[in-house]
Coordinates of C-alpha atoms in Angstrom, one line a residue:
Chain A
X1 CA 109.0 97.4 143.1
X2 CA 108.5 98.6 139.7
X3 CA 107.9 95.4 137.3
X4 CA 108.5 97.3 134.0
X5 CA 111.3 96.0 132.1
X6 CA 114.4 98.1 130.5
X7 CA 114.2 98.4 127.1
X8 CA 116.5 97.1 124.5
X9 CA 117.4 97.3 120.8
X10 CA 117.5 94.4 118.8
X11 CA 119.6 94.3 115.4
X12 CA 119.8 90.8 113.0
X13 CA 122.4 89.8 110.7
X14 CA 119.7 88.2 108.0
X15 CA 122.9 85.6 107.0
X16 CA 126.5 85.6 106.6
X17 CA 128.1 87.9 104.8
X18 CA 125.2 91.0 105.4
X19 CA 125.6 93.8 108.4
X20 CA 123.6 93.8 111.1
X21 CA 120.5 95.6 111.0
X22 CA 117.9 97.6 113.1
X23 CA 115.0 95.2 113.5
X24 CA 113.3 96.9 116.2
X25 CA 113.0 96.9 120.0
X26 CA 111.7 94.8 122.9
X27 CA 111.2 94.6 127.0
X28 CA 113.3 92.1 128.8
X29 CA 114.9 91.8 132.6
X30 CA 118.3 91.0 131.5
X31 CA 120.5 90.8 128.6
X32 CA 119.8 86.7 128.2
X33 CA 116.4 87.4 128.3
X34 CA 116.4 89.9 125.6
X35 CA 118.2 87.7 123.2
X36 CA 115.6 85.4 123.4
X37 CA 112.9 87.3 122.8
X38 CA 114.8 88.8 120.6
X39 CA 114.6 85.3 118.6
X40 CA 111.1 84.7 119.2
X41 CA 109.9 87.6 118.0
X42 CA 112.0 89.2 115.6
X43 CA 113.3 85.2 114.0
X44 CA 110.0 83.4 113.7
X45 CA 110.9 82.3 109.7
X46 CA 114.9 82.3 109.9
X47 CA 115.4 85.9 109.0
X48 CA 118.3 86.4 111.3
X49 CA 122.1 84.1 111.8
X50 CA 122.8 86.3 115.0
X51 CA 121.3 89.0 117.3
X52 CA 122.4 91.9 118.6
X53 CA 120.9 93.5 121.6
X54 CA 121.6 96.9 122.8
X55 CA 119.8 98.8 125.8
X56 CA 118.2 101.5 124.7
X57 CA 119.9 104.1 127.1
X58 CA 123.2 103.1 125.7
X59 CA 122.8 104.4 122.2
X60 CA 124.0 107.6 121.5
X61 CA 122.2 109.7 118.3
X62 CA 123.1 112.6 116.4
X63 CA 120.4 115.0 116.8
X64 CA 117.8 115.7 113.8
X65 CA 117.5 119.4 114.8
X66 CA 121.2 119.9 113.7
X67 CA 120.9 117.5 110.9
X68 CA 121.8 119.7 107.9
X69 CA 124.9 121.3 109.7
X70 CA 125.9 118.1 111.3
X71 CA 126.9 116.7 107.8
X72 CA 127.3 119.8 105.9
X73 CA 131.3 118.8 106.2
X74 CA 130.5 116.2 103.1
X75 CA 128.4 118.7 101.2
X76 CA 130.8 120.4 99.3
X77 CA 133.7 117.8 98.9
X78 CA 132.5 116.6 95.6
X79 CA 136.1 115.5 94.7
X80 CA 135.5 112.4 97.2
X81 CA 133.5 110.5 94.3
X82 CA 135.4 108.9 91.7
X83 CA 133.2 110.7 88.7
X84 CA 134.8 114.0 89.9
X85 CA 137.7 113.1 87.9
X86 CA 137.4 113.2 84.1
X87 CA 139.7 110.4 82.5
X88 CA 140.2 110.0 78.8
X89 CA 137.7 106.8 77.5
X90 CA 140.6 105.1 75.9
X91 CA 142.1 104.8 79.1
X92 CA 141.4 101.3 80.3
X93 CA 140.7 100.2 83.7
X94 CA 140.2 103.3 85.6
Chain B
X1 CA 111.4 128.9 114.0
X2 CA 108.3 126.4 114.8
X3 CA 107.0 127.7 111.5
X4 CA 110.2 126.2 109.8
X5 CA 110.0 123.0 111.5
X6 CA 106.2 122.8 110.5
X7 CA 107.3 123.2 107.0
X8 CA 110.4 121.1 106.8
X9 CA 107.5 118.4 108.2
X10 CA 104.9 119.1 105.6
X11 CA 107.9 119.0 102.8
X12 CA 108.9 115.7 103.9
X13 CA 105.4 114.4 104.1
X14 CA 104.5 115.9 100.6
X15 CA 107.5 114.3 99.3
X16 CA 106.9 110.7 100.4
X17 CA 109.8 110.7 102.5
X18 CA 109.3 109.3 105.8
X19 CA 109.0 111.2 109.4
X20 CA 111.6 109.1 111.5
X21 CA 111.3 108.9 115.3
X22 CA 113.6 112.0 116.6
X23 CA 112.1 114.4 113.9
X24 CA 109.9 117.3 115.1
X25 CA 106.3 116.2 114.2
X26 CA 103.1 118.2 115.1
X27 CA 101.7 117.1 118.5
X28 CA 98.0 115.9 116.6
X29 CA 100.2 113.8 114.2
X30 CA 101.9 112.1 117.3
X31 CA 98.4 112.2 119.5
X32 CA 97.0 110.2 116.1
X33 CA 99.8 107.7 115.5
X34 CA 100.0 106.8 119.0
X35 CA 96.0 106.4 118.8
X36 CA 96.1 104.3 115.7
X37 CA 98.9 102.3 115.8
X38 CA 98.1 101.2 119.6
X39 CA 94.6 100.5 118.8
X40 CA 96.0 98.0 116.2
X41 CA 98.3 96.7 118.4
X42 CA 95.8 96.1 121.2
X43 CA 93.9 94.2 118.4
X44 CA 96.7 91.8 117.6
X45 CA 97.0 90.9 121.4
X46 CA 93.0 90.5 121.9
X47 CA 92.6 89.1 118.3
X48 CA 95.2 86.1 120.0
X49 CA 91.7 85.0 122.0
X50 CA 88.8 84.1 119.4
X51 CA 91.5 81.8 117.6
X52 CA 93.2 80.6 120.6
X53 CA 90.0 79.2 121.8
X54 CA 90.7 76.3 119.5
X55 CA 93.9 75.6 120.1
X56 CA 93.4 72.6 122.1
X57 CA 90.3 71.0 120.3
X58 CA 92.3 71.2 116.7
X59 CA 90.9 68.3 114.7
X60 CA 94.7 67.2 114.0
X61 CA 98.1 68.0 115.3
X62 CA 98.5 69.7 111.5
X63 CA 96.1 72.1 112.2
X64 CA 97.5 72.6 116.1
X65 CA 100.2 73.1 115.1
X66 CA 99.6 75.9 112.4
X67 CA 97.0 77.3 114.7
X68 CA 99.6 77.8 116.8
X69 CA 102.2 79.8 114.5
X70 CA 99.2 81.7 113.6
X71 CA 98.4 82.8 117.3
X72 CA 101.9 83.2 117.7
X73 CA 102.2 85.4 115.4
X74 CA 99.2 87.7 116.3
X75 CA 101.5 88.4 119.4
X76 CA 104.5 89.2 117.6
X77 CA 102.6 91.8 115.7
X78 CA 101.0 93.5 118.7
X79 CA 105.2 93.5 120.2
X80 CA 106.1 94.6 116.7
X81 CA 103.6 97.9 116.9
X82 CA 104.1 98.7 120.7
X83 CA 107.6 99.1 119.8
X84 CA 106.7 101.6 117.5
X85 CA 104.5 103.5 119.7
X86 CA 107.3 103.7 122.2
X87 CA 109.6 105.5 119.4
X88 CA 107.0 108.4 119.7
X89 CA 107.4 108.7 123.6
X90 CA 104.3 106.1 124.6
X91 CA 104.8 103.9 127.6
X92 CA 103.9 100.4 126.9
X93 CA 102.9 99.5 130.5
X94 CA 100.8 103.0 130.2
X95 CA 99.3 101.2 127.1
X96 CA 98.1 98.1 128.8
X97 CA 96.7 99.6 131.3
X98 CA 94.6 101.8 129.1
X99 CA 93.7 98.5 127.3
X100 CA 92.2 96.7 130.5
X101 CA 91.0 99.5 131.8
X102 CA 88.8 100.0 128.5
X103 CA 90.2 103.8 127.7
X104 CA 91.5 102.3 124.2
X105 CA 90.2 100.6 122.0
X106 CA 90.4 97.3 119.5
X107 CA 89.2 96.2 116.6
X108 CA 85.5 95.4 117.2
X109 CA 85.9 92.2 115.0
X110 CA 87.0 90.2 118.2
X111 CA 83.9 90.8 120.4
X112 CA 82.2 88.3 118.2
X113 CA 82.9 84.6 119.4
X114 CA 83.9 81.8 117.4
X115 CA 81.2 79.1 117.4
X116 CA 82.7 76.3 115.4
X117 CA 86.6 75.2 113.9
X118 CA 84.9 76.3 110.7
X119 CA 85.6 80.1 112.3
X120 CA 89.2 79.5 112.4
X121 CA 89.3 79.1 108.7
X122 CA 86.9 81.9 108.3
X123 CA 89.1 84.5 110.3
X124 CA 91.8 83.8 108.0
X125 CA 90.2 84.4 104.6
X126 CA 88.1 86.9 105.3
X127 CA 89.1 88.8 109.1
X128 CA 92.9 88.3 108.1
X129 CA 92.0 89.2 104.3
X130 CA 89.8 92.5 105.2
X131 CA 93.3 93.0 107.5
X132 CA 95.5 93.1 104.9
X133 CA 93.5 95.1 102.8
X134 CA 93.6 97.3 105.4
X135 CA 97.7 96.9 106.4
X136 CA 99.0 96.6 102.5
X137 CA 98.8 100.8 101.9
X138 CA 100.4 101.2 105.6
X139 CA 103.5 100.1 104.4
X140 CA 103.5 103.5 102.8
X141 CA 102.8 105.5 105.5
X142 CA 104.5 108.3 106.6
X143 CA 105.7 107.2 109.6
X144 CA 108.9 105.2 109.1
X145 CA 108.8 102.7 112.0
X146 CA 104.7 102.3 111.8
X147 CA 105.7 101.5 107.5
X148 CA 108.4 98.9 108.7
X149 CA 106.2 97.4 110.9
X150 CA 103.4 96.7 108.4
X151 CA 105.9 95.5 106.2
X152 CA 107.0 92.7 108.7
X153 CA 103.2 92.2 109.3
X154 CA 101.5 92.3 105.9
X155 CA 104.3 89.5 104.9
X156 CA 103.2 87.4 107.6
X157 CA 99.3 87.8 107.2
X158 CA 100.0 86.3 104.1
X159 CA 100.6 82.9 106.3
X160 CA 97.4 83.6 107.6
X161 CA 95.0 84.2 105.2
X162 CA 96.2 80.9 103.0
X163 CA 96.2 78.9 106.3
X164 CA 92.6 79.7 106.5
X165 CA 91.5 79.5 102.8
X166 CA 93.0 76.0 102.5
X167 CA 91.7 75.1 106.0
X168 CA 88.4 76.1 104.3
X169 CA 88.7 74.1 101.3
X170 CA 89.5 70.8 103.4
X171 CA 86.1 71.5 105.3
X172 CA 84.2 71.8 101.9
X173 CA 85.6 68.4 100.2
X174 CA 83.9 67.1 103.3
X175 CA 80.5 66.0 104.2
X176 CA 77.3 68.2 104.0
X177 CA 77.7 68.5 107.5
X178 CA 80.9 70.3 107.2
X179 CA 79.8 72.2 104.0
X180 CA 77.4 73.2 105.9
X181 CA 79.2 74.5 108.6
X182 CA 81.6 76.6 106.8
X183 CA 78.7 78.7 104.9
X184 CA 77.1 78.9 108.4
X185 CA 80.3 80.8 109.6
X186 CA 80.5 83.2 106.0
X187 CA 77.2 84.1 107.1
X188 CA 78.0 85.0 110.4
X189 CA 81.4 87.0 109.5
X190 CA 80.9 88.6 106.7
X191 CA 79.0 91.6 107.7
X192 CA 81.4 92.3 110.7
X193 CA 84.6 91.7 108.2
X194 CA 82.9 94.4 106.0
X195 CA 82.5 97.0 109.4
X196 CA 86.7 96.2 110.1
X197 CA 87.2 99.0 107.1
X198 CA 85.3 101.5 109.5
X199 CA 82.3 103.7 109.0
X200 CA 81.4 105.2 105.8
X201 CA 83.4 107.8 105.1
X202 CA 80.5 110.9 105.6
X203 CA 80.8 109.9 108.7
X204 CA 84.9 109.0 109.6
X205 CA 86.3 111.8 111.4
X206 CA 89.7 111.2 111.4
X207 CA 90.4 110.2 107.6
X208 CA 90.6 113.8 106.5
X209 CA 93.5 114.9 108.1
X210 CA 94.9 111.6 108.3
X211 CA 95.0 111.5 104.4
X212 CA 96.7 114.5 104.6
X213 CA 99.6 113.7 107.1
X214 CA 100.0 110.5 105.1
X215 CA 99.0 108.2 107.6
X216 CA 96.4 106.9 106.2
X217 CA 96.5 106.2 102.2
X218 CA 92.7 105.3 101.0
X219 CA 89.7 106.1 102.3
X220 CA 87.6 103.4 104.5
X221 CA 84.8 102.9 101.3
X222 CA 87.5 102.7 99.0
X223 CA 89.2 99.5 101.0
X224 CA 85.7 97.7 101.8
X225 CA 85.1 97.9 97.9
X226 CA 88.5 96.4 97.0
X227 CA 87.9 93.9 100.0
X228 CA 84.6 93.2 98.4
X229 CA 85.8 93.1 94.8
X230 CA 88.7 90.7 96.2
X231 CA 86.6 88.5 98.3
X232 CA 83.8 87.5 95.7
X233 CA 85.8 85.1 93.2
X234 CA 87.2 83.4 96.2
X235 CA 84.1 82.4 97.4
X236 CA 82.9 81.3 94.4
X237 CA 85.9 78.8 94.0
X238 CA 85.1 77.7 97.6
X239 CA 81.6 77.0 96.9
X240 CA 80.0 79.8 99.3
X241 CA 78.1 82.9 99.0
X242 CA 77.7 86.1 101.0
X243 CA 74.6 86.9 102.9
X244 CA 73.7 90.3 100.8
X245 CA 71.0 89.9 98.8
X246 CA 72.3 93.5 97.0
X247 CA 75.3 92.4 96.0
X248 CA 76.3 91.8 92.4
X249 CA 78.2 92.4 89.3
X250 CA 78.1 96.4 87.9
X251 CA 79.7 96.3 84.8
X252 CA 79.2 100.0 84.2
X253 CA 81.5 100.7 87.4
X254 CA 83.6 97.2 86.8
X255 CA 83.2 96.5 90.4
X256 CA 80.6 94.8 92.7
X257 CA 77.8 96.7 94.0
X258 CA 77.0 95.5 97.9
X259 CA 74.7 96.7 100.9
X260 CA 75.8 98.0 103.6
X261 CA 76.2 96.4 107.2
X262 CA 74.3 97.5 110.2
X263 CA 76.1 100.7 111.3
X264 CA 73.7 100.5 114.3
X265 CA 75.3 96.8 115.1
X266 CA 78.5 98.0 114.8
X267 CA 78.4 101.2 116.9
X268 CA 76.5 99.4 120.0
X269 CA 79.5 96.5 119.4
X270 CA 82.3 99.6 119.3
X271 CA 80.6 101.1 122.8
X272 CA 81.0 97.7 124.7
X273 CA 77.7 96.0 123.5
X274 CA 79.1 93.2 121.4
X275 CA 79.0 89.5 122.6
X276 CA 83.0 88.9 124.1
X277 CA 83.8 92.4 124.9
X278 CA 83.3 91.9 128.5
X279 CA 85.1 88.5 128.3
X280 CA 87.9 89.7 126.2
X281 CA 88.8 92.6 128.2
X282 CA 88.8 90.0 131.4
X283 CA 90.6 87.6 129.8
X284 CA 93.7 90.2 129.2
X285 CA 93.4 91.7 132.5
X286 CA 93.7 88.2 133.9
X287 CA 96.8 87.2 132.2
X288 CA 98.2 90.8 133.0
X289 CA 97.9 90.2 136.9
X290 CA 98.4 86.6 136.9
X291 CA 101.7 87.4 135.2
X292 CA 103.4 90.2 137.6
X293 CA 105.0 87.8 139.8
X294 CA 107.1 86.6 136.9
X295 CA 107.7 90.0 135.7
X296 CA 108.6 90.9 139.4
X297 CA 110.6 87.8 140.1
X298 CA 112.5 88.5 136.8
X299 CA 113.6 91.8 137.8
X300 CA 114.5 90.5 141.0
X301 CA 116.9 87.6 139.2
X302 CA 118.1 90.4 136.6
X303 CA 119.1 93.1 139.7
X304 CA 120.9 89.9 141.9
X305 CA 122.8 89.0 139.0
X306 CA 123.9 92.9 138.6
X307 CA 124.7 92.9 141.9
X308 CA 127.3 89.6 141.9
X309 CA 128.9 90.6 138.7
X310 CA 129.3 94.3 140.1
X311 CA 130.9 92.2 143.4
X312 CA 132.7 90.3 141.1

């Protein structure tokens, strides 16, 4: 039987308020499993308030070889950023 | 076409941006990283033993218990870097095996036992301290997972090294006996701390082209004299001296001039010859084995449970 454990993604809210974040990966059997090794290894000094854990085979990427034409639709839509638009300076709260 | 993806790579080396995981990379700059970083991470799991030796004869629980953390952490560093050797297509079961099976290497610093609980304080001021003179300029390096890890590490060894300086002060507000014993273990570290930066760089083959990728950020001469330079006002405030009869003060160069340790010493220890490197290597391939009917059975709990909730 081959002993070698799936592999999973682990992302940690630091604390309240924050996103979850990309901390890093580990081995485990099962989901349970992975969440805590997840905490052992990725929490030692209370750097996370929850834990996310993903297998690895489930995450779908955008590919870095198309990178440039995969977000070339935001390129040339400058007139999505507020400093675009020019506002007179006496013109408060805008 | 390769010749644009070599150049997008250099461009993004050159301009201290980082190589991430699914970008195309140069097979010798994957071939090195995968070298490098699972060397170090091999040296995190066998650099658990020397310490761990004194786990259980810790003159207090405060010390156990720190001792502990510390040897805890060691592991969590070696699962922080094989997790970044996996992002560059390694297999970390491949890895192990390599490990036991003596096809990679670890740092030679652990094939040198520790003698006395003195050595415990020892590895953290000056093994941990040479480390994270080593690990600081890796959190620059150009390989974005490898950089995160260092930074997770480098914040940690931290922990370490003060554990061990403090642990060395207690020893020294002691009696002569324990004075004693503490300069007995400088003596016996520091030349191997000074041969954890490498061999002299006439003589390192990979820092050439490593430097240029940006894996590497100083040179191995460079980091033992800032190591050095570091190191000497710290044993002075302990009370201890090094066991180099060339080293002093230059105030011309405004750095410490030292000699160099026995490159003969540390080549036989690199090739196998050292005092633990049989034992080491033995000791991991032990807990490997003695651990695959856990790693078995857990698979076997993980697929029942699959099948019941599949049934469900």
């Amino acid at each position: 039987m081959s002993t070698s454990w799936p592999l999973w993604e682990v992302f940690v809210r630091g604390k309240r308020g924050l996103n979850h974040v990309h901390v890093g990966s580990l081995h485990a059997p099962d989901a349970e499993m992975a969440l805590r090794n997840a905490r052992d290894v990725y929490t030692r000094r209370n750097e996370g308030v929850s834990i996310w854990v993903v297998p690895a085979t489930e995450i779908t990427a955008s590919s870095p070889d198309e990178k440039d034409p995969f977000f070339a639709p935001a390129g040339d839509k400058v007139y999505r950023h507020p400093t675009f638009y020019v506002i007179p300076e006496d013109v408060p709260h805008l | 076409m390769a010749d644009d993806l070599e150049r997008r790579f250099e461009r993004t080396v050159q301009s201290e941006a980082r190589i991430e995981p699914r970008d195309w990379m140069p097979d010798g700059y994957r071939k090195t990283l995968i070298r490098q970083i699972a060397q170090h991470a091999h040296s995190e799991i066998i650099g658990m033993q020397p310490e761990g030796n004194w786990i259980s004869r810790a003159p207090s629980l405060r010390r156990k218990a720190i001792l502990l953390a510390k040897v805890q952490d060691e592991a969590g560093h070696g699962l922080y870097l094989y997790s970044a050797t996996e992002t560059l297509g390694a297999d970390r079961e491949d890895l192990t095996l390599k490990l036991i099976e003596g096809r990679q290497k670890y740092s030679s610093i652990f094939n040198y036992p520790t003698l006395t609980f003195a050595d415990v304080g020892v590895i953290g001021w000056l093994v941990d301290g040479a480390a994270i003179c080593n690990q600081v300029p890796l959190c620059r390096t150009s390989y974005g997972p490898y950089a995160r890890a260092m930074i997770r590490i480098c914040k940690e060894e931290s922990f370490h090294q003060r554990q061990g300086y403090e642990l060395l002060m207690t020893m020294m507000r002691g009696t002569q006996q324990q004075r004693d014993m503490v300069q007995d273990s400088v003596n016996r570290w520091w030349w191997p701390s000074l041969m954890m930066f490498g061999p002299p760089d006439a003589e390192s083959t990979n820092t050439e082209q490593s430097m240029a990728w940006r894996i590497k950020r100083d040179t191995n001469d460079e980091l033992r004299q800032k190591f050095v330079n570091m190191s000497m006002p710290q044993a002075e405030a302990l009370g201890v001296t090094f066991p180099d009869p060339e080293l002093r003060w230059n105030d011309e160069r405004g750095e410490y001039d030292f000699g160099q340790p026995d490159w003969d010493e540390f080549w036989q220890v690199v090739k196998g010859g050292g005092v633990c490197n049989e034992q080491r290597i033995a000791h991991r391939r032990k807990a490997h084995e003695d651990g695959a009917w856990v790693r078995e059975a857990a698979v076997a709990h993980a697929a029942k449970h699959a099948r019941k909730e599949g049934a469900a």
